[in-house]
PDB file of C-alpha atoms in Angstrom:
ATOM      1  CA  MET P   1     113.123 100.830  96.249  1.00 54.00           C
ATOM      2  CA  ASN P   2     114.618  98.337  98.687  1.00 62.00           C
ATOM      3  CA  ILE P   3     114.614  99.146 102.376  1.00 64.00           C
ATOM      4  CA  ILE P   4     118.119  99.525 103.807  1.00 67.00           C
ATOM      5  CA  ARG P   5     118.398  97.387 106.902  1.00 72.00           C
ATOM      6  CA  THR P   6     120.300  98.359 110.041  1.00 75.00           C
ATOM      7  CA  LYS P   7     122.557  96.533 112.456  1.00 75.00           C
ATOM      8  CA  TRP P   8     123.770  97.144 116.013  1.00 78.00           C
ATOM      9  CA  ILE P   9     127.560  97.338 116.455  1.00 77.00           C
ATOM     10  CA  TYR P  10     128.925  96.851 119.978  1.00 81.00           C
ATOM     11  CA  ARG P  11     132.433  97.872 121.026  1.00 81.00           C
ATOM     12  CA  ASN P  12     134.428  98.237 124.232  1.00 83.00           C
ATOM     13  CA  LYS P  13     136.435 101.447 124.569  1.00 81.00           C
ATOM     14  CA  MET P  14     139.701 101.075 126.493  1.00 82.00           C
ATOM     15  CA  ASP P  15     142.218 103.465 127.973  1.00 79.00           C
ATOM     16  CA  GLU P  16     145.989 103.420 127.495  1.00 77.00           C
ATOM     17  CA  HIS P  17     146.328 100.602 130.054  1.00 79.00           C
ATOM     18  CA  GLY P  18     143.845  98.322 128.333  1.00 79.00           C
ATOM     19  CA  VAL P  19     141.131  98.806 130.962  1.00 80.00           C
ATOM     20  CA  ILE P  20     137.562  98.988 129.644  1.00 80.00           C
ATOM     21  CA  THR P  21     136.205 102.469 130.352  1.00 79.00           C
ATOM     22  CA  ARG P  22     133.065 102.561 128.233  1.00 78.00           C
ATOM     23  CA  ASN P  23     130.717 100.232 126.405  1.00 79.00           C
ATOM     24  CA  LYS P  24     129.659 101.733 123.093  1.00 78.00           C
ATOM     25  CA  ALA P  25     126.775 100.772 120.820  1.00 76.00           C
ATOM     26  CA  ARG P  26     125.968 102.154 117.380  1.00 73.00           C
ATOM     27  CA  LEU P  27     123.120 101.601 114.994  1.00 72.00           C
ATOM     28  CA  VAL P  28     124.574 101.529 111.468  1.00 71.00           C
ATOM     29  CA  ALA P  29     123.132 101.082 108.011  1.00 69.00           C
ATOM     30  CA  LYS P  30     124.160  98.039 105.988  1.00 68.00           C
ATOM     31  CA  GLY P  31     125.999  99.848 103.242  1.00 62.00           C
ATOM     32  CA  TYR P  32     126.516  96.747 101.123  1.00 60.00           C
ATOM     33  CA  ASN P  33     122.747  96.665 100.480  1.00 61.00           C
ATOM     34  CA  GLN P  34     122.818 100.056  98.758  1.00 60.00           C
ATOM     35  CA  GLU P  35     122.826 100.443  94.984  1.00 63.00           C
ATOM     36  CA  GLU P  36     124.434 103.449  93.373  1.00 63.00           C
ATOM     37  CA  GLY P  37     121.880 105.599  91.608  1.00 61.00           C
ATOM     38  CA  ILE P  38     118.951 104.163  93.571  1.00 59.00           C
ATOM     39  CA  ASP P  39     119.497 104.564  97.294  1.00 54.00           C
ATOM     40  CA  TYR P  40     123.206 105.416  97.542  1.00 54.00           C
ATOM     41  CA  ASP P  41     123.353 109.218  97.536  1.00 53.00           C
ATOM     42  CA  GLU P  42     120.111 109.533  99.469  1.00 51.00           C
ATOM     43  CA  THR P  43     121.668 107.990 102.593  1.00 48.00           C
ATOM     44  CA  TYR P  44     123.559 110.937 104.014  1.00 44.00           C
ATOM     45  CA  ALA P  45     124.432 109.476 107.447  1.00 47.00           C
ATOM     46  CA  PRO P  46     125.599 105.850 107.694  1.00 50.00           C
ATOM     47  CA  VAL P  47     125.666 105.986 111.523  1.00 56.00           C
ATOM     48  CA  ALA P  48     122.744 106.807 113.810  1.00 57.00           C
ATOM     49  CA  ARG P  49     123.881 107.875 117.269  1.00 61.00           C
ATOM     50  CA  LEU P  50     121.975 106.750 120.318  1.00 58.00           C
ATOM     51  CA  GLU P  51     121.144 110.382 121.041  1.00 58.00           C
ATOM     52  CA  VAL P  52     119.231 110.510 117.758  1.00 63.00           C
ATOM     53  CA  VAL P  53     117.286 107.377 118.664  1.00 62.00           C
ATOM     54  CA  ARG P  54     116.434 108.824 122.068  1.00 58.00           C
ATOM     55  CA  LEU P  55     115.449 112.093 120.407  1.00 60.00           C
ATOM     56  CA  LEU P  56     113.039 110.264 118.126  1.00 62.00           C
ATOM     57  CA  LEU P  57     111.540 108.386 121.074  1.00 59.00           C
ATOM     58  CA  ALA P  58     111.174 111.591 123.066  1.00 58.00           C
ATOM     59  CA  PHE P  59     109.466 113.455 120.247  1.00 60.00           C
ATOM     60  CA  SER P  60     107.116 110.549 119.691  1.00 57.00           C
ATOM     61  CA  CYS P  61     105.517 111.480 123.062  1.00 59.00           C
ATOM     62  CA  LEU P  62     105.653 115.344 122.535  1.00 70.00           C
ATOM     63  CA  GLN P  63     102.627 117.284 122.188  1.00 77.00           C
ATOM     64  CA  VAL P  64     102.588 119.404 119.034  1.00 77.00           C
ATOM     65  CA  LYS P  65     100.140 122.270 118.617  1.00 80.00           C
ATOM     66  CA  GLN P  66     100.205 123.843 115.184  1.00 80.00           C
ATOM     67  CA  LEU P  67      98.558 127.204 114.670  1.00 78.00           C
ATOM     68  CA  LYS P  68      98.247 129.232 111.503  1.00 80.00           C
ATOM     69  CA  ASP P  69     101.772 130.653 111.579  1.00 79.00           C
ATOM     70  CA  ASP P  70     103.256 129.136 114.759  1.00 84.00           C
ATOM     71  CA  ILE P  71     104.152 125.748 116.215  1.00 83.00           C
ATOM     72  CA  PHE P  72     104.255 124.992 119.947  1.00 84.00           C
ATOM     73  CA  LEU P  73     106.030 121.933 121.387  1.00 81.00           C
ATOM     74  CA  ASN P  74     105.635 120.778 124.970  1.00 84.00           C
ATOM     75  CA  GLN P  75     105.589 117.620 127.088  1.00 86.00           C
ATOM     76  CA  THR P  76     102.748 118.334 129.473  1.00 89.00           C
ATOM     77  CA  GLU P  77     101.342 114.806 129.501  1.00 88.00           C
ATOM     78  CA  TYR P  78     104.792 113.303 129.976  1.00 88.00           C
ATOM     79  CA  CYS P  79     105.405 115.600 132.945  1.00 91.00           C
ATOM     80  CA  LYS P  80     102.107 114.531 134.490  1.00 92.00           C
ATOM     81  CA  ASP P  81     102.928 110.853 134.008  1.00 91.00           C
ATOM     82  CA  LEU P  82     106.400 111.378 135.472  1.00 92.00           C
ATOM     83  CA  LEU P  83     105.066 113.120 138.577  1.00 93.00           C
ATOM     84  CA  ARG P  84     102.426 110.456 139.006  1.00 93.00           C
ATOM     85  CA  LYS P  85     104.969 107.657 138.605  1.00 92.00           C
ATOM     86  CA  PHE P  86     107.118 108.926 141.489  1.00 92.00           C
ATOM     87  CA  GLY P  87     104.187 109.920 143.697  1.00 92.00           C
ATOM     88  CA  MET P  88     104.709 113.680 143.390  1.00 92.00           C
ATOM     89  CA  ASP P  89     101.623 114.640 141.390  1.00 91.00           C
ATOM     90  CA  LYS P  90     100.197 116.404 144.480  1.00 91.00           C
ATOM     91  CA  CYS P  91     103.397 118.189 145.513  1.00 91.00           C
ATOM     92  CA  LYS P  92     103.707 121.955 145.776  1.00 93.00           C
ATOM     93  CA  SER P  93     105.397 123.772 142.932  1.00 92.00           C
ATOM     94  CA  ILE P  94     108.654 125.694 143.285  1.00 92.00           C
ATOM     95  CA  SER P  95     110.023 128.552 141.209  1.00 92.00           C
ATOM     96  CA  THR P  96     113.552 127.252 140.502  1.00 92.00           C
ATOM     97  CA  PRO P  97     114.857 123.747 139.692  1.00 91.00           C
ATOM     98  CA  PHE P  98     118.058 124.162 141.697  1.00 87.00           C
ATOM     99  CA  SER P  99     119.070 126.125 144.768  1.00 83.00           C
ATOM    100  CA  THR P 100     121.814 128.700 144.264  1.00 78.00           C
ATOM    101  CA  ASN P 101     123.526 127.768 147.549  1.00 77.00           C
ATOM    102  CA  CYS P 102     123.426 124.010 146.935  1.00 74.00           C
ATOM    103  CA  HIS P 103     126.673 122.354 145.823  1.00 78.00           C
ATOM    104  CA  LEU P 104     126.414 118.600 145.378  1.00 85.00           C
ATOM    105  CA  ASP P 105     129.314 116.296 146.178  1.00 86.00           C
ATOM    106  CA  HIS P 106     129.734 112.593 146.984  1.00 87.00           C
ATOM    107  CA  ASP P 107     128.321 113.119 150.499  1.00 89.00           C
ATOM    108  CA  VAL P 108     130.151 110.129 151.994  1.00 87.00           C
ATOM    109  CA  VAL P 109     128.442 110.547 155.392  1.00 90.00           C
ATOM    110  CA  GLY P 110     124.932 110.925 153.986  1.00 90.00           C
ATOM    111  CA  ASN P 111     122.166 108.353 154.136  1.00 92.00           C
ATOM    112  CA  PRO P 112     122.006 106.107 151.030  1.00 93.00           C
ATOM    113  CA  VAL P 113     118.815 105.869 148.972  1.00 94.00           C
ATOM    114  CA  ASP P 114     117.385 103.357 146.522  1.00 93.00           C
ATOM    115  CA  GLU P 115     119.652 103.422 143.449  1.00 91.00           C
ATOM    116  CA  THR P 116     116.979 102.005 141.134  1.00 90.00           C
ATOM    117  CA  LYS P 117     114.464 104.693 142.015  1.00 92.00           C
ATOM    118  CA  TYR P 118     117.049 107.461 141.779  1.00 93.00           C
ATOM    119  CA  ARG P 119     118.318 106.296 138.400  1.00 91.00           C
ATOM    120  CA  GLY P 120     114.764 105.958 137.131  1.00 91.00           C
ATOM    121  CA  LEU P 121     113.960 109.505 138.183  1.00 92.00           C
ATOM    122  CA  ILE P 122     117.084 110.937 136.540  1.00 91.00           C
ATOM    123  CA  GLY P 123     116.716 108.832 133.392  1.00 88.00           C
ATOM    124  CA  SER P 124     113.097 109.885 132.966  1.00 88.00           C
ATOM    125  CA  SER P 125     114.032 113.532 133.491  1.00 90.00           C
ATOM    126  CA  LEU P 126     116.653 113.365 130.739  1.00 86.00           C
ATOM    127  CA  TYR P 127     113.908 112.948 128.154  1.00 82.00           C
ATOM    128  CA  LEU P 128     112.455 116.286 129.252  1.00 87.00           C
ATOM    129  CA  THR P 129     115.678 118.090 128.335  1.00 84.00           C
ATOM    130  CA  ILE P 130     114.657 117.665 124.698  1.00 78.00           C
ATOM    131  CA  ASN P 131     112.585 120.848 124.941  1.00 80.00           C
ATOM    132  CA  LYS P 132     113.203 122.094 128.494  1.00 85.00           C
ATOM    133  CA  LEU P 133     116.668 123.587 128.658  1.00 84.00           C
ATOM    134  CA  ASP P 134     115.822 125.135 132.049  1.00 88.00           C
ATOM    135  CA  ILE P 135     116.350 121.776 133.780  1.00 91.00           C
ATOM    136  CA  MET P 136     119.320 120.521 131.755  1.00 87.00           C
ATOM    137  CA  PHE P 137     121.997 121.821 134.137  1.00 86.00           C
ATOM    138  CA  VAL P 138     120.512 120.349 137.304  1.00 89.00           C
ATOM    139  CA  VAL P 139     119.568 117.042 135.637  1.00 90.00           C
ATOM    140  CA  CYS P 140     123.134 116.601 134.356  1.00 86.00           C
ATOM    141  CA  MET P 141     124.428 117.558 137.797  1.00 87.00           C
ATOM    142  CA  CYS P 142     122.301 114.930 139.546  1.00 90.00           C
ATOM    143  CA  ALA P 143     123.213 112.338 136.910  1.00 89.00           C
ATOM    144  CA  ARG P 144     126.830 112.369 138.134  1.00 87.00           C
ATOM    145  CA  PHE P 145     125.871 110.599 141.362  1.00 90.00           C
ATOM    146  CA  GLN P 146     123.928 107.599 140.065  1.00 88.00           C
ATOM    147  CA  SER P 147     126.437 105.017 141.330  1.00 85.00           C
ATOM    148  CA  ALA P 148     125.943 105.674 145.049  1.00 88.00           C
ATOM    149  CA  PRO P 149     123.184 108.271 145.511  1.00 92.00           C
ATOM    150  CA  LYS P 150     122.587 109.766 148.920  1.00 93.00           C
ATOM    151  CA  GLU P 151     119.648 111.567 150.476  1.00 93.00           C
ATOM    152  CA  SER P 152     121.029 114.977 149.484  1.00 92.00           C
ATOM    153  CA  HIS P 153     121.141 113.911 145.830  1.00 93.00           C
ATOM    154  CA  PHE P 154     117.605 112.557 146.003  1.00 94.00           C
ATOM    155  CA  ASN P 155     116.337 115.798 147.547  1.00 93.00           C
ATOM    156  CA  ALA P 156     117.908 117.741 144.673  1.00 92.00           C
ATOM    157  CA  ALA P 157     116.215 115.412 142.188  1.00 93.00           C
ATOM    158  CA  LYS P 158     112.862 115.834 143.934  1.00 93.00           C
ATOM    159  CA  ARG P 159     113.270 119.600 143.657  1.00 94.00           C
ATOM    160  CA  ILE P 160     113.280 119.124 139.873  1.00 94.00           C
ATOM    161  CA  MET P 161     109.917 117.382 140.169  1.00 94.00           C
ATOM    162  CA  LYS P 162     108.537 120.271 142.238  1.00 94.00           C
ATOM    163  CA  TYR P 163     109.730 122.688 139.574  1.00 95.00           C
ATOM    164  CA  LEU P 164     108.067 120.617 136.848  1.00 94.00           C
ATOM    165  CA  GLN P 165     104.826 120.731 138.802  1.00 93.00           C
ATOM    166  CA  GLY P 166     104.582 124.464 138.089  1.00 93.00           C
ATOM    167  CA  THR P 167     106.042 124.430 134.570  1.00 92.00           C
ATOM    168  CA  LYS P 168     104.253 121.477 132.968  1.00 90.00           C
ATOM    169  CA  ASP P 169     102.827 123.655 130.193  1.00 89.00           C
ATOM    170  CA  VAL P 170     106.116 125.378 129.344  1.00 88.00           C
ATOM    171  CA  GLY P 171     107.587 124.430 125.963  1.00 85.00           C
ATOM    172  CA  LEU P 172     109.180 125.690 122.775  1.00 85.00           C
ATOM    173  CA  TRP P 173     107.347 128.177 120.605  1.00 84.00           C
ATOM    174  CA  TYR P 174     108.438 128.513 116.978  1.00 82.00           C
ATOM    175  CA  LEU P 175     107.058 131.681 115.451  1.00 82.00           C
ATOM    176  CA  GLY P 176     106.564 132.298 111.765  1.00 78.00           C
ATOM    177  CA  ASN P 177     107.418 135.383 109.722  1.00 78.00           C
ATOM    178  CA  VAL P 178     110.468 136.367 111.789  1.00 78.00           C
ATOM    179  CA  SER P 179     114.045 137.161 110.832  1.00 79.00           C
ATOM    180  CA  LEU P 180     116.408 134.200 110.542  1.00 81.00           C
ATOM    181  CA  SER P 181     119.389 135.771 112.273  1.00 87.00           C
ATOM    182  CA  LEU P 182     121.502 133.283 114.234  1.00 87.00           C
ATOM    183  CA  THR P 183     122.334 134.246 117.825  1.00 91.00           C
ATOM    184  CA  GLY P 184     124.358 132.307 120.379  1.00 93.00           C
ATOM    185  CA  TYR P 185     124.897 132.618 124.126  1.00 93.00           C
ATOM    186  CA  SER P 186     127.328 130.890 126.474  1.00 91.00           C
ATOM    187  CA  ASP P 187     127.966 130.871 130.200  1.00 89.00           C
ATOM    188  CA  SER P 188     130.034 128.944 132.734  1.00 86.00           C
ATOM    189  CA  ASP P 189     130.096 128.420 136.484  1.00 84.00           C
ATOM    190  CA  PHE P 190     133.711 129.106 137.402  1.00 81.00           C
ATOM    191  CA  VAL P 191     135.110 126.085 139.295  1.00 80.00           C
ATOM    192  CA  GLY P 192     131.585 125.046 140.189  1.00 79.00           C
ATOM    193  CA  CYS P 193     132.270 121.398 141.045  1.00 79.00           C
ATOM    194  CA  ASN P 194     133.378 120.787 144.620  1.00 77.00           C
ATOM    195  CA  ILE P 195     134.859 117.391 143.759  1.00 79.00           C
ATOM    196  CA  ASP P 196     137.376 118.071 140.984  1.00 81.00           C
ATOM    197  CA  ARG P 197     137.140 121.885 140.707  1.00 81.00           C
ATOM    198  CA  LYS P 198     136.005 121.734 137.119  1.00 84.00           C
ATOM    199  CA  SER P 199     133.639 124.208 135.487  1.00 86.00           C
ATOM    200  CA  THR P 200     130.369 123.451 133.738  1.00 85.00           C
ATOM    201  CA  SER P 201     129.611 125.481 130.629  1.00 88.00           C
ATOM    202  CA  GLY P 202     126.351 125.922 128.796  1.00 87.00           C
ATOM    203  CA  THR P 203     125.441 127.236 125.351  1.00 89.00           C
ATOM    204  CA  CYS P 204     122.252 127.953 123.440  1.00 89.00           C
ATOM    205  CA  HIS P 205     121.529 129.101 119.892  1.00 88.00           C
ATOM    206  CA  LEU P 206     118.498 130.883 118.534  1.00 87.00           C
ATOM    207  CA  LEU P 207     117.410 131.218 114.912  1.00 85.00           C
ATOM    208  CA  GLY P 208     115.437 134.416 115.014  1.00 85.00           C
ATOM    209  CA  SER P 209     113.336 134.078 118.183  1.00 83.00           C
ATOM    210  CA  SER P 210     113.272 130.261 118.074  1.00 84.00           C
ATOM    211  CA  LEU P 211     115.564 128.182 120.271  1.00 85.00           C
ATOM    212  CA  ILE P 212     117.114 125.460 118.104  1.00 82.00           C
ATOM    213  CA  SER P 213     119.998 123.946 120.135  1.00 83.00           C
ATOM    214  CA  TRP P 214     121.506 123.953 123.601  1.00 83.00           C
ATOM    215  CA  GLN P 215     123.936 121.926 125.665  1.00 84.00           C
ATOM    216  CA  CYS P 216     125.443 121.666 129.136  1.00 83.00           C
ATOM    217  CA  LYS P 217     128.928 120.169 129.409  1.00 84.00           C
ATOM    218  CA  LYS P 218     131.430 119.687 132.192  1.00 84.00           C
ATOM    219  CA  GLN P 219     135.045 120.709 131.665  1.00 82.00           C
ATOM    220  CA  ALA P 220     137.114 117.755 130.453  1.00 80.00           C
ATOM    221  CA  CYS P 221     140.414 118.584 132.159  1.00 78.00           C
ATOM    222  CA  VAL P 222     142.023 121.175 134.401  1.00 74.00           C
ATOM    223  CA  ALA P 223     145.321 122.737 133.295  1.00 69.00           C
ATOM    224  CA  LEU P 224     147.899 123.970 135.777  1.00 63.00           C
ATOM    225  CA  SER P 225     148.745 127.631 135.317  1.00 58.00           C
ATOM    226  CA  THR P 226     152.172 128.305 133.761  1.00 55.00           C
ATOM    227  CA  VAL P 227     152.719 131.113 136.291  1.00 53.00           C
ATOM    228  CA  LYS P 228     152.052 128.696 139.140  1.00 53.00           C
ATOM    229  CA  GLN P 229     154.404 126.155 137.593  1.00 52.00           C
ATOM    230  CA  SER P 230     157.225 128.701 137.339  1.00 54.00           C
ATOM    231  CA  ILE P 231     156.736 129.750 140.972  1.00 51.00           C
ATOM    232  CA  LEU P 232     156.863 126.121 142.081  1.00 50.00           C
ATOM    233  CA  GLN P 233     160.019 125.520 140.054  1.00 53.00           C
ATOM    234  CA  GLN P 234     161.670 128.612 141.548  1.00 53.00           C
ATOM    235  CA  GLY P 235     160.732 127.381 145.006  1.00 52.00           C
ATOM    236  CA  VAL P 236     162.389 124.035 144.325  1.00 47.00           C
ATOM    237  CA  VAL P 237     165.578 125.801 143.157  1.00 46.00           C
ATOM    238  CA  VAL P 238     165.640 127.943 146.297  1.00 43.00           C
ATOM    239  CA  LEU P 239     165.241 124.868 148.475  1.00 46.00           C
ATOM    240  CA  LYS P 240     168.153 123.183 146.706  1.00 47.00           C
ATOM    241  CA  LEU P 241     170.395 126.251 147.107  1.00 45.00           C
ATOM    242  CA  TYR P 242     169.711 126.636 150.814  1.00 48.00           C
ATOM    243  CA  GLY P 243     169.602 122.985 151.680  1.00 48.00           C
TER     244      GLY P 243
END
């Protein structure tokens, strides 16, 4: 059987004004090399997203411990290397990755920090979200300020490292001989962003007692209430009537 080669496709995504807003890259299979009946039906996905590539790279440095009926996945060694890389392998551990009374914003008056170091810390932490959903919210929150990070953002990122110091051995445990009922949970911080007043929602799904998927996503747009619109329109009419 011939090996199906791949190719990188690069594309610039533009808005309605023709301004480039995003640079996209996709790894695709060369479909013209496939032969029907040999390797045609077996290729179920012609496009490999970058998230899948990153997932493969992240799992290549997971630790996998297989027992008789259970499987345990964790990234203890990666956490140790990450803490050592940023000089926090001797730091004290902390019980939570994010303070409940901390609300990050652009912090225009704050002291700037090294962008390269900050981006490296956040980028390295993103690989840990493969099997540590407990840090996904705060990592995605800190990732919003990579263009001009300030000292407050860097302190929040260092708090993640302190949390990892005490949870290096925490991972995903897949048990055998359990029911395969699918359960989902969702939550949202109502108007949690101080910048644009958007909410951040999170979901997770369990198959039996095993966590299989999770995500943390910021609200795409904010809609104006129809009640508020009608009140504003009535106010405009009143102003016109009374000069």
